[in-house]
PDB file of C-alpha atoms in Angstrom:
ATOM      1  CA  MET A 201      -3.223  47.718  -1.376  1.00  0.00           C
ATOM      2  CA  ASN A 202      -3.589  50.979   0.559  1.00  0.00           C
ATOM      3  CA  ASN A 203      -1.167  51.059   3.358  1.00  0.00           C
ATOM      4  CA  ASN A 204      -1.998  54.533   4.711  1.00  0.00           C
ATOM      5  CA  LYS A 205      -3.019  54.003   8.320  1.00  0.00           C
ATOM      6  CA  LYS A 206      -5.850  56.488   8.662  1.00  0.00           C
ATOM      7  CA  THR A 207      -8.213  58.558   6.542  1.00  0.00           C
ATOM      8  CA  SER A 208      -9.672  61.856   8.024  1.00  0.00           C
ATOM      9  CA  ASN A 209     -13.285  61.103   8.063  1.00  0.00           C
ATOM     10  CA  LYS A 210     -13.923  57.348   7.617  1.00  0.00           C
ATOM     11  CA  LEU A 211     -14.524  55.165  10.589  1.00  0.00           C
ATOM     12  CA  ILE A 212     -15.208  51.451  10.338  1.00  0.00           C
ATOM     13  CA  MET A 213     -17.036  49.751  13.339  1.00  0.00           C
ATOM     14  CA  LEU A 214     -15.807  46.200  13.638  1.00  0.00           C
ATOM     15  CA  ASP A 215     -16.821  43.079  15.504  1.00  0.00           C
ATOM     16  CA  THR A 216     -15.988  39.313  15.443  1.00  0.00           C
ATOM     17  CA  GLU A 217     -17.588  36.185  16.723  1.00  0.00           C
ATOM     18  CA  THR A 218     -15.024  33.212  17.514  1.00  0.00           C
ATOM     19  CA  THR A 219     -15.126  29.606  18.507  1.00  0.00           C
ATOM     20  CA  GLY A 220     -13.827  30.432  21.980  1.00  0.00           C
ATOM     21  CA  LEU A 221     -11.862  33.016  24.039  1.00  0.00           C
ATOM     22  CA  LYS A 222      -8.137  32.326  23.286  1.00  0.00           C
ATOM     23  CA  PRO A 223      -6.528  31.957  19.805  1.00  0.00           C
ATOM     24  CA  GLN A 224      -3.435  30.400  21.451  1.00  0.00           C
ATOM     25  CA  ASP A 225      -5.682  27.591  22.480  1.00  0.00           C
ATOM     26  CA  GLY A 226      -6.596  27.009  18.792  1.00  0.00           C
ATOM     27  CA  HIS A 227      -9.782  29.056  18.639  1.00  0.00           C
ATOM     28  CA  ARG A 228     -10.760  30.810  15.398  1.00  0.00           C
ATOM     29  CA  ILE A 229     -12.779  33.519  13.930  1.00  0.00           C
ATOM     30  CA  ILE A 230     -16.182  32.378  12.743  1.00  0.00           C
ATOM     31  CA  GLU A 231     -17.864  35.678  11.666  1.00  0.00           C
ATOM     32  CA  ILE A 232     -16.673  39.265  10.843  1.00  0.00           C
ATOM     33  CA  GLY A 233     -19.011  42.256  10.788  1.00  0.00           C
ATOM     34  CA  ALA A 234     -17.941  45.807   9.734  1.00  0.00           C
ATOM     35  CA  LEU A 235     -20.005  48.973   9.243  1.00  0.00           C
ATOM     36  CA  VAL A 236     -18.667  52.195   7.585  1.00  0.00           C
ATOM     37  CA  VAL A 237     -19.358  55.654   9.168  1.00  0.00           C
ATOM     38  CA  VAL A 238     -18.438  58.738   7.212  1.00  0.00           C
ATOM     39  CA  ASN A 239     -18.611  62.217   8.514  1.00  0.00           C
ATOM     40  CA  ARG A 240     -20.392  60.747  11.658  1.00  0.00           C
ATOM     41  CA  GLU A 241     -23.135  59.418   9.437  1.00  0.00           C
ATOM     42  CA  VAL A 242     -23.844  55.525   9.444  1.00  0.00           C
ATOM     43  CA  THR A 243     -23.761  54.422   5.893  1.00  0.00           C
ATOM     44  CA  ASP A 244     -25.024  51.374   4.053  1.00  0.00           C
ATOM     45  CA  GLU A 245     -21.544  50.145   3.129  1.00  0.00           C
ATOM     46  CA  HIS A 246     -20.585  47.105   5.155  1.00  0.00           C
ATOM     47  CA  TYR A 247     -18.602  44.026   5.247  1.00  0.00           C
ATOM     48  CA  HIS A 248     -20.030  40.667   6.554  1.00  0.00           C
ATOM     49  CA  GLN A 249     -18.602  37.161   6.359  1.00  0.00           C
ATOM     50  CA  TYR A 250     -19.219  33.723   8.089  1.00  0.00           C
ATOM     51  CA  ILE A 251     -16.085  31.634   8.123  1.00  0.00           C
ATOM     52  CA  ASN A 252     -15.509  27.990   8.528  1.00  0.00           C
ATOM     53  CA  PRO A 253     -13.063  27.722  11.538  1.00  0.00           C
ATOM     54  CA  MET A 254     -12.093  24.130  10.946  1.00  0.00           C
ATOM     55  CA  TYR A 255     -12.286  23.965  14.864  1.00  0.00           C
ATOM     56  CA  GLN A 256     -14.951  22.987  17.240  1.00  0.00           C
ATOM     57  CA  VAL A 257     -17.233  25.806  18.689  1.00  0.00           C
ATOM     58  CA  ASP A 258     -17.191  25.866  22.405  1.00  0.00           C
ATOM     59  CA  ALA A 259     -20.515  25.342  24.114  1.00  0.00           C
ATOM     60  CA  GLU A 260     -20.208  28.701  25.870  1.00  0.00           C
ATOM     61  CA  ALA A 261     -19.588  30.473  22.699  1.00  0.00           C
ATOM     62  CA  LEU A 262     -22.313  28.786  20.942  1.00  0.00           C
ATOM     63  CA  ALA A 263     -24.638  30.068  23.665  1.00  0.00           C
ATOM     64  CA  VAL A 264     -23.511  33.636  22.945  1.00  0.00           C
ATOM     65  CA  HIS A 265     -23.704  33.742  19.116  1.00  0.00           C
ATOM     66  CA  GLY A 266     -25.570  30.593  18.125  1.00  0.00           C
ATOM     67  CA  LEU A 267     -23.277  29.756  15.234  1.00  0.00           C
ATOM     68  CA  SER A 268     -22.818  26.065  15.074  1.00  0.00           C
ATOM     69  CA  ASN A 269     -20.265  23.852  13.276  1.00  0.00           C
ATOM     70  CA  GLU A 270     -23.071  22.584  11.090  1.00  0.00           C
ATOM     71  CA  PHE A 271     -24.093  26.022   9.956  1.00  0.00           C
ATOM     72  CA  LEU A 272     -20.429  26.951   9.310  1.00  0.00           C
ATOM     73  CA  ALA A 273     -19.533  23.744   7.536  1.00  0.00           C
ATOM     74  CA  ASP A 274     -20.083  25.094   4.104  1.00  0.00           C
ATOM     75  CA  LYS A 275     -18.617  28.668   4.534  1.00  0.00           C
ATOM     76  CA  PRO A 276     -15.118  29.641   3.279  1.00  0.00           C
ATOM     77  CA  VAL A 277     -12.010  29.369   5.377  1.00  0.00           C
ATOM     78  CA  PHE A 278     -10.314  32.611   6.428  1.00  0.00           C
ATOM     79  CA  GLU A 279      -7.505  32.287   3.839  1.00  0.00           C
ATOM     80  CA  ARG A 280     -10.170  32.594   1.120  1.00  0.00           C
ATOM     81  CA  ILE A 281     -11.704  35.822   2.388  1.00  0.00           C
ATOM     82  CA  VAL A 282      -8.535  37.578   3.886  1.00  0.00           C
ATOM     83  CA  ASP A 283      -7.680  39.617   0.910  1.00  0.00           C
ATOM     84  CA  ALA A 284     -11.094  40.963   0.602  1.00  0.00           C
ATOM     85  CA  PHE A 285     -11.123  41.890   4.237  1.00  0.00           C
ATOM     86  CA  ILE A 286      -7.903  43.587   4.084  1.00  0.00           C
ATOM     87  CA  ASP A 287      -9.006  45.681   1.117  1.00  0.00           C
ATOM     88  CA  PHE A 288     -12.123  46.615   2.871  1.00  0.00           C
ATOM     89  CA  VAL A 289     -10.483  47.859   6.086  1.00  0.00           C
ATOM     90  CA  SER A 290      -7.112  49.083   4.875  1.00  0.00           C
ATOM     91  CA  GLY A 291      -6.488  52.808   5.531  1.00  0.00           C
ATOM     92  CA  ALA A 292      -9.520  53.316   7.864  1.00  0.00           C
ATOM     93  CA  GLU A 293      -9.789  53.914  11.533  1.00  0.00           C
ATOM     94  CA  LEU A 294     -11.294  50.739  13.184  1.00  0.00           C
ATOM     95  CA  VAL A 295     -13.491  51.319  16.246  1.00  0.00           C
ATOM     96  CA  ILE A 296     -13.768  48.113  18.029  1.00  0.00           C
ATOM     97  CA  HIS A 297     -15.241  47.405  21.575  1.00  0.00           C
ATOM     98  CA  ASN A 298     -12.626  45.602  23.533  1.00  0.00           C
ATOM     99  CA  ALA A 299     -10.240  45.801  20.640  1.00  0.00           C
ATOM    100  CA  PRO A 300      -7.428  43.595  22.069  1.00  0.00           C
ATOM    101  CA  PHE A 301      -9.763  40.604  21.803  1.00  0.00           C
ATOM    102  CA  ASP A 302     -10.722  41.033  18.124  1.00  0.00           C
ATOM    103  CA  VAL A 303      -7.400  42.394  17.038  1.00  0.00           C
ATOM    104  CA  GLY A 304      -5.575  39.373  18.615  1.00  0.00           C
ATOM    105  CA  PHE A 305      -7.760  36.951  16.866  1.00  0.00           C
ATOM    106  CA  ILE A 306      -7.457  38.693  13.406  1.00  0.00           C
ATOM    107  CA  ASN A 307      -3.672  38.852  13.634  1.00  0.00           C
ATOM    108  CA  HIS A 308      -3.637  35.187  14.584  1.00  0.00           C
ATOM    109  CA  GLU A 309      -5.626  34.499  11.498  1.00  0.00           C
ATOM    110  CA  PHE A 310      -3.238  36.544   9.402  1.00  0.00           C
ATOM    111  CA  SER A 311      -0.258  34.524  10.574  1.00  0.00           C
ATOM    112  CA  LEU A 312      -2.056  31.217  10.014  1.00  0.00           C
ATOM    113  CA  CYS A 313      -2.666  32.054   6.344  1.00  0.00           C
ATOM    114  CA  GLY A 314       0.827  33.391   5.774  1.00  0.00           C
ATOM    115  CA  LYS A 315       0.234  37.066   5.758  1.00  0.00           C
ATOM    116  CA  ASN A 316       3.262  38.852   7.267  1.00  0.00           C
ATOM    117  CA  LEU A 317       1.330  41.802   8.776  1.00  0.00           C
ATOM    118  CA  GLN A 318      -0.772  42.953  11.607  1.00  0.00           C
ATOM    119  CA  LEU A 319      -4.008  44.787  11.672  1.00  0.00           C
ATOM    120  CA  GLU A 320      -2.221  47.814  13.210  1.00  0.00           C
ATOM    121  CA  ASP A 321       0.063  48.035  10.153  1.00  0.00           C
ATOM    122  CA  ILE A 322      -2.767  48.890   7.918  1.00  0.00           C
ATOM    123  CA  CYS A 323      -5.427  50.502  10.243  1.00  0.00           C
ATOM    124  CA  THR A 324      -5.634  52.955  13.134  1.00  0.00           C
ATOM    125  CA  ILE A 325      -7.326  51.154  16.081  1.00  0.00           C
ATOM    126  CA  THR A 326      -9.744  52.827  18.503  1.00  0.00           C
ATOM    127  CA  ASP A 327     -10.886  50.794  21.526  1.00  0.00           C
ATOM    128  CA  SER A 328     -14.322  51.977  22.271  1.00  0.00           C
ATOM    129  CA  LEU A 329     -14.317  50.201  25.543  1.00  0.00           C
ATOM    130  CA  GLU A 330     -11.371  52.076  26.856  1.00  0.00           C
ATOM    131  CA  TYR A 331     -12.859  55.313  25.734  1.00  0.00           C
ATOM    132  CA  ALA A 332     -16.164  54.372  27.727  1.00  0.00           C
ATOM    133  CA  LYS A 333     -14.072  53.492  30.803  1.00  0.00           C
ATOM    134  CA  ARG A 334     -12.514  56.771  30.730  1.00  0.00           C
ATOM    135  CA  LYS A 335     -15.780  58.664  30.156  1.00  0.00           C
ATOM    136  CA  HIS A 336     -17.797  56.579  32.764  1.00  0.00           C
ATOM    137  CA  PRO A 337     -15.298  55.257  35.390  1.00  0.00           C
ATOM    138  CA  GLY A 338     -16.509  52.585  37.634  1.00  0.00           C
ATOM    139  CA  ALA A 339     -19.572  51.830  35.597  1.00  0.00           C
ATOM    140  CA  LYS A 340     -20.452  48.873  33.496  1.00  0.00           C
ATOM    141  CA  ASN A 341     -19.452  49.648  29.929  1.00  0.00           C
ATOM    142  CA  ASN A 342     -20.366  46.648  27.829  1.00  0.00           C
ATOM    143  CA  LEU A 343     -22.509  47.456  24.747  1.00  0.00           C
ATOM    144  CA  ASP A 344     -25.719  46.408  26.625  1.00  0.00           C
ATOM    145  CA  ALA A 345     -24.914  48.764  29.470  1.00  0.00           C
ATOM    146  CA  LEU A 346     -24.037  51.663  27.083  1.00  0.00           C
ATOM    147  CA  CYS A 347     -27.142  51.249  25.153  1.00  0.00           C
ATOM    148  CA  LYS A 348     -29.189  51.586  28.339  1.00  0.00           C
ATOM    149  CA  ARG A 349     -27.139  54.674  29.423  1.00  0.00           C
ATOM    150  CA  TYR A 350     -27.519  56.377  25.958  1.00  0.00           C
ATOM    151  CA  GLY A 351     -31.157  55.348  25.297  1.00  0.00           C
ATOM    152  CA  ILE A 352     -30.281  53.134  22.346  1.00  0.00           C
ATOM    153  CA  SER A 353     -32.717  50.165  21.604  1.00  0.00           C
ATOM    154  CA  ASN A 354     -31.172  46.805  21.365  1.00  0.00           C
ATOM    155  CA  GLU A 355     -34.269  44.696  22.062  1.00  0.00           C
ATOM    156  CA  HIS A 356     -33.663  43.009  18.547  1.00  0.00           C
ATOM    157  CA  ARG A 357     -30.456  41.586  19.980  1.00  0.00           C
ATOM    158  CA  SER A 358     -31.190  38.037  21.402  1.00  0.00           C
ATOM    159  CA  LEU A 359     -28.012  36.709  20.332  1.00  0.00           C
ATOM    160  CA  HIS A 360     -24.542  38.305  19.609  1.00  0.00           C
ATOM    161  CA  GLY A 361     -23.838  38.660  15.901  1.00  0.00           C
ATOM    162  CA  ALA A 362     -20.873  40.536  14.397  1.00  0.00           C
ATOM    163  CA  LEU A 363     -22.644  42.836  11.923  1.00  0.00           C
ATOM    164  CA  LEU A 364     -25.535  43.492  14.447  1.00  0.00           C
ATOM    165  CA  ASP A 365     -23.026  44.303  17.077  1.00  0.00           C
ATOM    166  CA  SER A 366     -21.150  46.652  14.715  1.00  0.00           C
ATOM    167  CA  GLU A 367     -24.374  48.449  13.995  1.00  0.00           C
ATOM    168  CA  ILE A 368     -25.091  48.905  17.661  1.00  0.00           C
ATOM    169  CA  LEU A 369     -21.483  49.933  18.394  1.00  0.00           C
ATOM    170  CA  ALA A 370     -21.919  52.741  15.716  1.00  0.00           C
ATOM    171  CA  GLN A 371     -24.781  54.157  17.568  1.00  0.00           C
ATOM    172  CA  VAL A 372     -23.120  53.921  20.879  1.00  0.00           C
ATOM    173  CA  TYR A 373     -19.851  55.420  19.746  1.00  0.00           C
ATOM    174  CA  LEU A 374     -21.470  58.321  17.984  1.00  0.00           C
ATOM    175  CA  ALA A 375     -23.549  58.940  21.187  1.00  0.00           C
ATOM    176  CA  MET A 376     -20.472  58.739  23.399  1.00  0.00           C
ATOM    177  CA  THR A 377     -18.411  61.158  21.164  1.00  0.00           C
ATOM    178  CA  GLY A 378     -20.905  63.898  20.762  1.00  0.00           C
ATOM    179  CA  GLY A 379     -24.177  62.646  19.136  1.00  0.00           C
ATOM    180  CA  GLN A 380     -25.512  63.443  15.794  1.00  0.00           C
ATOM    181  CA  THR A 381     -23.514  65.699  13.205  1.00  0.00           C
ATOM    182  CA  LYS A 382     -23.790  69.300  13.609  1.00  0.00           C
ATOM    183  CA  LEU A 383     -26.008  71.158  11.215  1.00  0.00           C
ATOM    184  CA  ASN A 384     -24.209  72.463   8.202  1.00  0.00           C
ATOM    185  CA  LEU A 385     -25.378  76.045   8.540  1.00  0.00           C
ATOM    186  CA  SER A 386     -22.893  77.600   6.270  1.00  0.00           C
ATOM    187  CA  ALA A 387     -23.935  75.371   3.450  1.00  0.00           C
ATOM    188  CA  ASN A 388     -27.567  76.766   3.852  1.00  0.00           C
ATOM    189  CA  GLU A 389     -26.468  80.307   4.430  1.00  0.00           C
ATOM    190  CA  GLU A 390     -26.773  81.498   0.865  1.00  0.00           C
ATOM    191  CA  GLN A 391     -30.320  79.869   0.490  1.00  0.00           C
ATOM    192  CA  ASN A 392     -31.398  81.330   3.977  1.00  0.00           C
ATOM    193  CA  ASN A 393     -30.271  84.914   3.011  1.00  0.00           C
ATOM    194  CA  ALA A 394     -32.125  84.389  -0.319  1.00  0.00           C
ATOM    195  CA  GLN A 395     -35.267  83.601   1.475  1.00  0.00           C
ATOM    196  CA  LEU A 396     -34.963  86.740   3.551  1.00  0.00           C
ATOM    197  CA  ASN A 397     -34.446  89.077   0.642  1.00  0.00           C
ATOM    198  CA  PHE A 398     -38.011  90.198  -0.369  1.00  0.00           C
ATOM    199  CA  ASP A 399     -38.720  91.665  -3.864  1.00  0.00           C
ATOM    200  CA  LEU A 400     -41.005  94.537  -3.493  1.00  0.00           C
ATOM    201  CA  SER A 401     -40.499  96.177  -6.793  1.00  0.00           C
ATOM    202  CA  ASN A 402     -43.589  94.604  -8.345  1.00  0.00           C
ATOM    203  CA  LEU A 403     -46.039  95.385  -5.678  1.00  0.00           C
ATOM    204  CA  PRO A 404     -48.797  97.843  -6.282  1.00  0.00           C
ATOM    205  CA  PRO A 405     -48.520 101.295  -4.684  1.00  0.00           C
ATOM    206  CA  LEU A 406     -50.097 101.533  -1.244  1.00  0.00           C
ATOM    207  CA  LYS A 407     -53.515 103.307  -1.203  1.00  0.00           C
ATOM    208  CA  ALA A 408     -53.840 106.195   1.244  1.00  0.00           C
ATOM    209  CA  VAL A 409     -57.240 106.411   3.160  1.00  0.00           C
ATOM    210  CA  VAL A 410     -58.101 109.784   4.751  1.00  0.00           C
ATOM    211  CA  ALA A 411     -61.112 111.000   6.625  1.00  0.00           C
ATOM    212  CA  ASP A 412     -63.882 112.981   4.847  1.00  0.00           C
ATOM    213  CA  ALA A 413     -65.664 116.021   6.270  1.00  0.00           C
ATOM    214  CA  GLU A 414     -68.292 114.179   7.972  1.00  0.00           C
ATOM    215  CA  GLU A 415     -65.888 111.891   9.739  1.00  0.00           C
ATOM    216  CA  LEU A 416     -63.663 114.906  10.853  1.00  0.00           C
ATOM    217  CA  ALA A 417     -66.870 116.391  12.408  1.00  0.00           C
ATOM    218  CA  GLU A 418     -67.859 113.386  14.270  1.00  0.00           C
ATOM    219  CA  HIS A 419     -64.266 113.232  15.587  1.00  0.00           C
ATOM    220  CA  GLU A 420     -64.391 116.763  16.870  1.00  0.00           C
ATOM    221  CA  LYS A 421     -67.790 116.071  18.569  1.00  0.00           C
ATOM    222  CA  TRP A 422     -66.379 113.041  20.348  1.00  0.00           C
ATOM    223  CA  LEU A 423     -63.464 115.127  21.661  1.00  0.00           C
ATOM    224  CA  ALA A 424     -65.867 117.715  22.966  1.00  0.00           C
ATOM    225  CA  GLU A 425     -67.890 115.148  24.824  1.00  0.00           C
ATOM    226  CA  HIS A 426     -64.787 113.551  26.336  1.00  0.00           C
ATOM    227  CA  SER A 427     -63.135 116.734  27.551  1.00  0.00           C
ATOM    228  CA  SER A 428     -60.660 116.856  30.502  1.00  0.00           C
ATOM    229  CA  GLU A 429     -63.477 117.910  32.926  1.00  0.00           C
ATOM    230  CA  GLN A 430     -65.215 114.449  32.366  1.00  0.00           C
ATOM    231  CA  ASN A 431     -62.036 112.401  32.028  1.00  0.00           C
ATOM    232  CA  PRO A 432     -59.295 113.486  34.419  1.00  0.00           C
ATOM    233  CA  PHE A 433     -56.927 110.543  33.163  1.00  0.00           C
ATOM    234  CA  LEU A 434     -57.175 112.143  29.505  1.00  0.00           C
ATOM    235  CA  PHE A 435     -56.165 115.574  31.076  1.00  0.00           C
ATOM    236  CA  GLU A 436     -53.064 114.147  32.823  1.00  0.00           C
ATOM    237  CA  GLN A 437     -51.928 112.225  29.756  1.00  0.00           C
ATOM    238  CA  ASN A 438     -52.228 115.513  27.524  1.00  0.00           C
ATOM    239  CA  SER A 439     -50.753 117.897  30.203  1.00  0.00           C
TER     240      SER A 439
END
C-alpha cells in the first residue's frame, strides 16, 4: 500500500452519504463517491460504492439522498470494500466539502473493521468548505450556493448522491481556485514558429510591369492639365 501522503498533481474529489449525522450514535456510511482530477482536468477515473450499513436510515437522511434500507440490503458491508477504497485514495490529496463530517465517518468505519489507521495517515485532506468561507466570508458556501455563484449548473441534482456531488465539487473547486487550466503555450511554441516560417524559395520570380511610351505621354498630358495654377493644393504639397 502506498503510504505517501500526497502526490504533486492528483486530486480526488470525495463525498459520502450516511444513515444520519453522528457516527457516535451508530450511524454508518451508505455511499462513497470519488472523482480524480489530474493537472486541473477532470478525468473519467472514479470510485463509487453503495454500502449496506446494517443500521436504519434516518427519515431525514432518506429525504436528502433517497437511499433506503431496502435498496442497500444486497450491497456489501464496509469491511468488504475497505481495502479497495484505501488503494484508490492512498497517496492523493482529497478535496472534501465539510471534510470533518466525511473524514469522521470514514475513520469510524476504519475502526469498526479493525483498520489501525486514519484517513489523514494515507492522504492529504483539503476542506473546500473552509476554503470557500475564507474566499467568501459571510456568504452561503454550500455546494448549491457555490454553483449559483460560479455559474455551474446543478439542475440535474434533485437528490444528493456521493458521486454526483463529487462531480459538482470538482467544477466548484476548480472555479474557486482559478478556473480552467492555463494554455500550454510552450508546448505549441515550436509548431507556432514553424507555421510562421514561410518557404519562398520555390516561388516564381516577380514580373516587373512598366509603362510604355503611349502611357508615359498620357501621364505627362494629365500633369500639364492639372498644373499648380488650377490646383493650389497640388502646388502646396509639391512646394
